[in-house]
Amino acid sequence: MAGARVGYLLGDPEILKPLAIVKSHVDYGMFLPIQKAAIAALTSDGSFLQQHRAIYENRRNTFMKKLNEVGWHLRKPDGGMFVWAKIPPGFTSSHFTKAAIDHGVVVTPGHAFGSEGEGYVRIALVQEEEILQKAVTLLQPLLRGNVE
């Protein structure tokens, strides 16, 4: 459920009433299938997590290996579904992001996450391993400075 922010709050209904009022003015109901998926995830025994974790670990390892093969040496993330990549010299995060799109790969500029993110892009590991490897191949000209 990448991107779905699901949470709940427990407490005294009287104390929580002001929050409910504020939320009703700034929020809206979450799409029912997302709510049902969250309920299923939160009430399950969690066994699906091991398989899910292995999928992302394999994607990360495949992606990082391919990056190293083309000379883009990055810190291997300990977990999660994203790689934070320090961009090559001569680029801003925005410039690299636009150039990546021109080469067929979508990344997120680091500055979108605050000023400390400038100089990085965030790459999601949400695609199959073959597609992630192809993305590295498509980005390879940018790593050599061959930007049009």
PDB file of C-alpha atoms in Angstrom:
ATOM      1  CA  MET A   1       0.000   0.000   0.000  1.00  0.00           C
ATOM      2  CA  ALA A   2       2.754   2.381  -0.934  1.00  0.00           C
ATOM      3  CA  GLY A   3       1.706   5.985  -0.431  1.00  0.00           C
ATOM      4  CA  ALA A   4      -1.340   5.218   1.715  1.00  0.00           C
ATOM      5  CA  ARG A   5      -1.020   6.853   5.105  1.00  0.00           C
ATOM      6  CA  VAL A   6      -3.142   4.895   7.547  1.00  0.00           C
ATOM      7  CA  GLY A   7      -3.376   5.539  11.245  1.00  0.00           C
ATOM      8  CA  TYR A   8      -5.754   5.605  14.136  1.00  0.00           C
ATOM      9  CA  LEU A   9      -6.044   7.205  17.517  1.00  0.00           C
ATOM     10  CA  LEU A  10      -7.471   5.745  20.688  1.00  0.00           C
ATOM     11  CA  GLY A  11      -8.500   7.729  23.711  1.00  0.00           C
ATOM     12  CA  ASP A  12     -11.223   9.385  25.689  1.00  0.00           C
ATOM     13  CA  PRO A  13     -13.963  10.467  23.231  1.00  0.00           C
ATOM     14  CA  GLU A  14     -14.426  13.814  24.987  1.00  0.00           C
ATOM     15  CA  ILE A  15     -10.733  14.630  24.793  1.00  0.00           C
ATOM     16  CA  LEU A  16     -10.590  13.570  21.130  1.00  0.00           C
ATOM     17  CA  LYS A  17     -13.710  15.518  20.078  1.00  0.00           C
ATOM     18  CA  PRO A  18     -11.761  18.705  19.122  1.00  0.00           C
ATOM     19  CA  LEU A  19      -9.440  16.622  16.939  1.00  0.00           C
ATOM     20  CA  ALA A  20     -12.447  15.092  15.178  1.00  0.00           C
ATOM     21  CA  ILE A  21     -13.749  18.595  14.449  1.00  0.00           C
ATOM     22  CA  VAL A  22     -10.406  19.775  13.048  1.00  0.00           C
ATOM     23  CA  LYS A  23      -9.965  16.598  10.990  1.00  0.00           C
ATOM     24  CA  SER A  24     -13.445  17.016   9.509  1.00  0.00           C
ATOM     25  CA  HIS A  25     -12.390  20.425   8.154  1.00  0.00           C
ATOM     26  CA  VAL A  26      -8.950  19.553   6.826  1.00  0.00           C
ATOM     27  CA  ASP A  27      -9.328  15.900   5.885  1.00  0.00           C
ATOM     28  CA  TYR A  28     -11.641  13.585   4.071  1.00  0.00           C
ATOM     29  CA  GLY A  29     -12.446   9.907   4.351  1.00  0.00           C
ATOM     30  CA  MET A  30      -9.971   7.428   3.043  1.00  0.00           C
ATOM     31  CA  PHE A  31     -11.026   5.318   0.044  1.00  0.00           C
ATOM     32  CA  LEU A  32     -12.910   2.278   1.444  1.00  0.00           C
ATOM     33  CA  PRO A  33     -10.757  -0.410  -0.267  1.00  0.00           C
ATOM     34  CA  ILE A  34      -7.651   1.176   1.314  1.00  0.00           C
ATOM     35  CA  GLN A  35      -9.376   1.050   4.712  1.00  0.00           C
ATOM     36  CA  LYS A  36     -10.252  -2.624   4.206  1.00  0.00           C
ATOM     37  CA  ALA A  37      -6.702  -3.444   3.096  1.00  0.00           C
ATOM     38  CA  ALA A  38      -5.327  -1.661   6.174  1.00  0.00           C
ATOM     39  CA  ILE A  39      -7.689  -3.629   8.426  1.00  0.00           C
ATOM     40  CA  ALA A  40      -6.562  -6.876   6.808  1.00  0.00           C
ATOM     41  CA  ALA A  41      -2.899  -5.952   7.223  1.00  0.00           C
ATOM     42  CA  LEU A  42      -3.265  -4.802  10.818  1.00  0.00           C
ATOM     43  CA  THR A  43      -5.302  -7.825  11.926  1.00  0.00           C
ATOM     44  CA  SER A  44      -3.282 -10.488  10.086  1.00  0.00           C
ATOM     45  CA  ASP A  45      -0.569 -12.576  11.677  1.00  0.00           C
ATOM     46  CA  GLY A  46       2.037 -10.620   9.707  1.00  0.00           C
ATOM     47  CA  SER A  47       3.402 -13.646   7.859  1.00  0.00           C
ATOM     48  CA  PHE A  48       3.106 -11.814   4.531  1.00  0.00           C
ATOM     49  CA  LEU A  49       5.748  -9.339   5.723  1.00  0.00           C
ATOM     50  CA  GLN A  50       8.625 -11.802   5.372  1.00  0.00           C
ATOM     51  CA  GLN A  51       7.835 -12.365   1.690  1.00  0.00           C
ATOM     52  CA  HIS A  52       7.291  -8.644   1.111  1.00  0.00           C
ATOM     53  CA  ARG A  53      10.594  -7.820   2.825  1.00  0.00           C
ATOM     54  CA  ALA A  54      12.420 -10.377   0.661  1.00  0.00           C
ATOM     55  CA  ILE A  55      10.981  -8.868  -2.533  1.00  0.00           C
ATOM     56  CA  TYR A  56      12.274  -5.394  -1.645  1.00  0.00           C
ATOM     57  CA  GLU A  57      15.614  -6.748  -0.459  1.00  0.00           C
ATOM     58  CA  ASN A  58      16.113  -8.559  -3.783  1.00  0.00           C
ATOM     59  CA  ARG A  59      15.122  -5.451  -5.726  1.00  0.00           C
ATOM     60  CA  ARG A  60      17.517  -3.331  -3.690  1.00  0.00           C
ATOM     61  CA  ASN A  61      20.393  -5.773  -4.093  1.00  0.00           C
ATOM     62  CA  THR A  62      19.843  -6.165  -7.842  1.00  0.00           C
ATOM     63  CA  PHE A  63      19.541  -2.411  -8.318  1.00  0.00           C
ATOM     64  CA  MET A  64      22.616  -1.600  -6.230  1.00  0.00           C
ATOM     65  CA  LYS A  65      24.690  -4.250  -8.030  1.00  0.00           C
ATOM     66  CA  LYS A  66      23.755  -2.762 -11.410  1.00  0.00           C
ATOM     67  CA  LEU A  67      24.510   0.772 -10.172  1.00  0.00           C
ATOM     68  CA  ASN A  68      27.956  -0.349  -9.020  1.00  0.00           C
ATOM     69  CA  GLU A  69      28.582  -2.038 -12.385  1.00  0.00           C
ATOM     70  CA  VAL A  70      28.052   1.273 -14.187  1.00  0.00           C
ATOM     71  CA  GLY A  71      30.128   3.227 -11.673  1.00  0.00           C
ATOM     72  CA  TRP A  72      27.409   4.881  -9.582  1.00  0.00           C
ATOM     73  CA  HIS A  73      28.547   3.937  -6.111  1.00  0.00           C
ATOM     74  CA  LEU A  74      25.916   4.703  -3.495  1.00  0.00           C
ATOM     75  CA  ARG A  75      25.345   3.814   0.119  1.00  0.00           C
ATOM     76  CA  LYS A  76      23.259   0.665   0.238  1.00  0.00           C
ATOM     77  CA  PRO A  77      20.112   1.377   2.262  1.00  0.00           C
ATOM     78  CA  ASP A  78      19.527  -0.824   5.297  1.00  0.00           C
ATOM     79  CA  GLY A  79      15.855  -1.264   4.452  1.00  0.00           C
ATOM     80  CA  GLY A  80      12.813   0.372   2.987  1.00  0.00           C
ATOM     81  CA  MET A  81      11.613   0.794  -0.546  1.00  0.00           C
ATOM     82  CA  PHE A  82      13.762   3.748  -1.621  1.00  0.00           C
ATOM     83  CA  VAL A  83      17.351   4.446  -2.586  1.00  0.00           C
ATOM     84  CA  TRP A  84      18.704   7.923  -1.881  1.00  0.00           C
ATOM     85  CA  ALA A  85      21.198   8.602  -4.630  1.00  0.00           C
ATOM     86  CA  LYS A  86      23.834  11.327  -4.534  1.00  0.00           C
ATOM     87  CA  ILE A  87      23.677  12.842  -7.987  1.00  0.00           C
ATOM     88  CA  PRO A  88      26.755  13.256 -10.185  1.00  0.00           C
ATOM     89  CA  PRO A  89      28.624  16.561 -10.077  1.00  0.00           C
ATOM     90  CA  GLY A  90      27.278  19.317 -12.294  1.00  0.00           C
ATOM     91  CA  PHE A  91      23.619  18.641 -11.605  1.00  0.00           C
ATOM     92  CA  THR A  92      21.040  20.064  -9.271  1.00  0.00           C
ATOM     93  CA  SER A  93      18.352  17.682  -8.074  1.00  0.00           C
ATOM     94  CA  SER A  94      15.844  19.300 -10.434  1.00  0.00           C
ATOM     95  CA  HIS A  95      18.193  19.216 -13.404  1.00  0.00           C
ATOM     96  CA  PHE A  96      19.055  15.562 -12.844  1.00  0.00           C
ATOM     97  CA  THR A  97      15.359  14.686 -12.400  1.00  0.00           C
ATOM     98  CA  LYS A  98      14.432  16.378 -15.685  1.00  0.00           C
ATOM     99  CA  ALA A  99      17.335  14.733 -17.491  1.00  0.00           C
ATOM    100  CA  ALA A 100      16.350  11.338 -16.053  1.00  0.00           C
ATOM    101  CA  ILE A 101      12.789  11.811 -17.322  1.00  0.00           C
ATOM    102  CA  ASP A 102      14.184  12.666 -20.764  1.00  0.00           C
ATOM    103  CA  HIS A 103      15.983   9.306 -20.595  1.00  0.00           C
ATOM    104  CA  GLY A 104      12.811   7.453 -19.598  1.00  0.00           C
ATOM    105  CA  VAL A 105      13.298   7.176 -15.830  1.00  0.00           C
ATOM    106  CA  VAL A 106      11.281   8.932 -13.135  1.00  0.00           C
ATOM    107  CA  VAL A 107      13.073   9.880  -9.907  1.00  0.00           C
ATOM    108  CA  THR A 108      12.100  12.372  -7.223  1.00  0.00           C
ATOM    109  CA  PRO A 109      14.333  15.399  -6.609  1.00  0.00           C
ATOM    110  CA  GLY A 110      15.783  15.375  -3.126  1.00  0.00           C
ATOM    111  CA  HIS A 111      14.917  18.998  -2.453  1.00  0.00           C
ATOM    112  CA  ALA A 112      11.234  17.981  -2.453  1.00  0.00           C
ATOM    113  CA  PHE A 113      11.953  16.566   1.019  1.00  0.00           C
ATOM    114  CA  GLY A 114      13.650  19.687   2.334  1.00  0.00           C
ATOM    115  CA  SER A 115      16.766  21.712   1.681  1.00  0.00           C
ATOM    116  CA  GLU A 116      19.053  18.936   2.969  1.00  0.00           C
ATOM    117  CA  GLY A 117      17.851  16.745   0.111  1.00  0.00           C
ATOM    118  CA  GLU A 118      19.442  18.944  -2.541  1.00  0.00           C
ATOM    119  CA  GLY A 119      22.148  16.985  -4.331  1.00  0.00           C
ATOM    120  CA  TYR A 120      20.196  13.728  -4.106  1.00  0.00           C
ATOM    121  CA  VAL A 121      17.323  11.983  -5.819  1.00  0.00           C
ATOM    122  CA  ARG A 122      15.018   9.388  -4.338  1.00  0.00           C
ATOM    123  CA  ILE A 123      14.491   6.269  -6.402  1.00  0.00           C
ATOM    124  CA  ALA A 124      11.594   3.972  -5.554  1.00  0.00           C
ATOM    125  CA  LEU A 125      12.126   0.228  -5.706  1.00  0.00           C
ATOM    126  CA  VAL A 126       8.520  -0.426  -6.686  1.00  0.00           C
ATOM    127  CA  GLN A 127       9.253  -1.984 -10.087  1.00  0.00           C
ATOM    128  CA  GLU A 128      10.342  -5.516 -10.894  1.00  0.00           C
ATOM    129  CA  GLU A 129      14.090  -6.209 -10.865  1.00  0.00           C
ATOM    130  CA  GLU A 130      14.358  -6.265 -14.675  1.00  0.00           C
ATOM    131  CA  ILE A 131      12.802  -2.811 -14.940  1.00  0.00           C
ATOM    132  CA  LEU A 132      15.129  -1.439 -12.248  1.00  0.00           C
ATOM    133  CA  GLN A 133      18.119  -2.820 -14.148  1.00  0.00           C
ATOM    134  CA  LYS A 134      16.829  -1.211 -17.358  1.00  0.00           C
ATOM    135  CA  ALA A 135      16.457   2.097 -15.493  1.00  0.00           C
ATOM    136  CA  VAL A 136      20.149   2.007 -14.580  1.00  0.00           C
ATOM    137  CA  THR A 137      21.033   1.352 -18.223  1.00  0.00           C
ATOM    138  CA  LEU A 138      18.873   4.305 -19.292  1.00  0.00           C
ATOM    139  CA  LEU A 139      20.510   6.562 -16.680  1.00  0.00           C
ATOM    140  CA  GLN A 140      24.051   5.530 -17.591  1.00  0.00           C
ATOM    141  CA  PRO A 141      24.632   8.435 -20.058  1.00  0.00           C
ATOM    142  CA  LEU A 142      23.860  10.902 -17.255  1.00  0.00           C
ATOM    143  CA  LEU A 143      26.467   9.286 -15.060  1.00  0.00           C
ATOM    144  CA  ARG A 144      29.097   9.899 -17.695  1.00  0.00           C
ATOM    145  CA  GLY A 145      28.040  13.506 -18.167  1.00  0.00           C
ATOM    146  CA  ASN A 146      26.583  12.892 -21.627  1.00  0.00           C
ATOM    147  CA  VAL A 147      23.576  15.131 -21.117  1.00  0.00           C
ATOM    148  CA  GLU A 148      21.882  16.554 -24.174  1.00  0.00           C
TER     149      GLU A 148
END
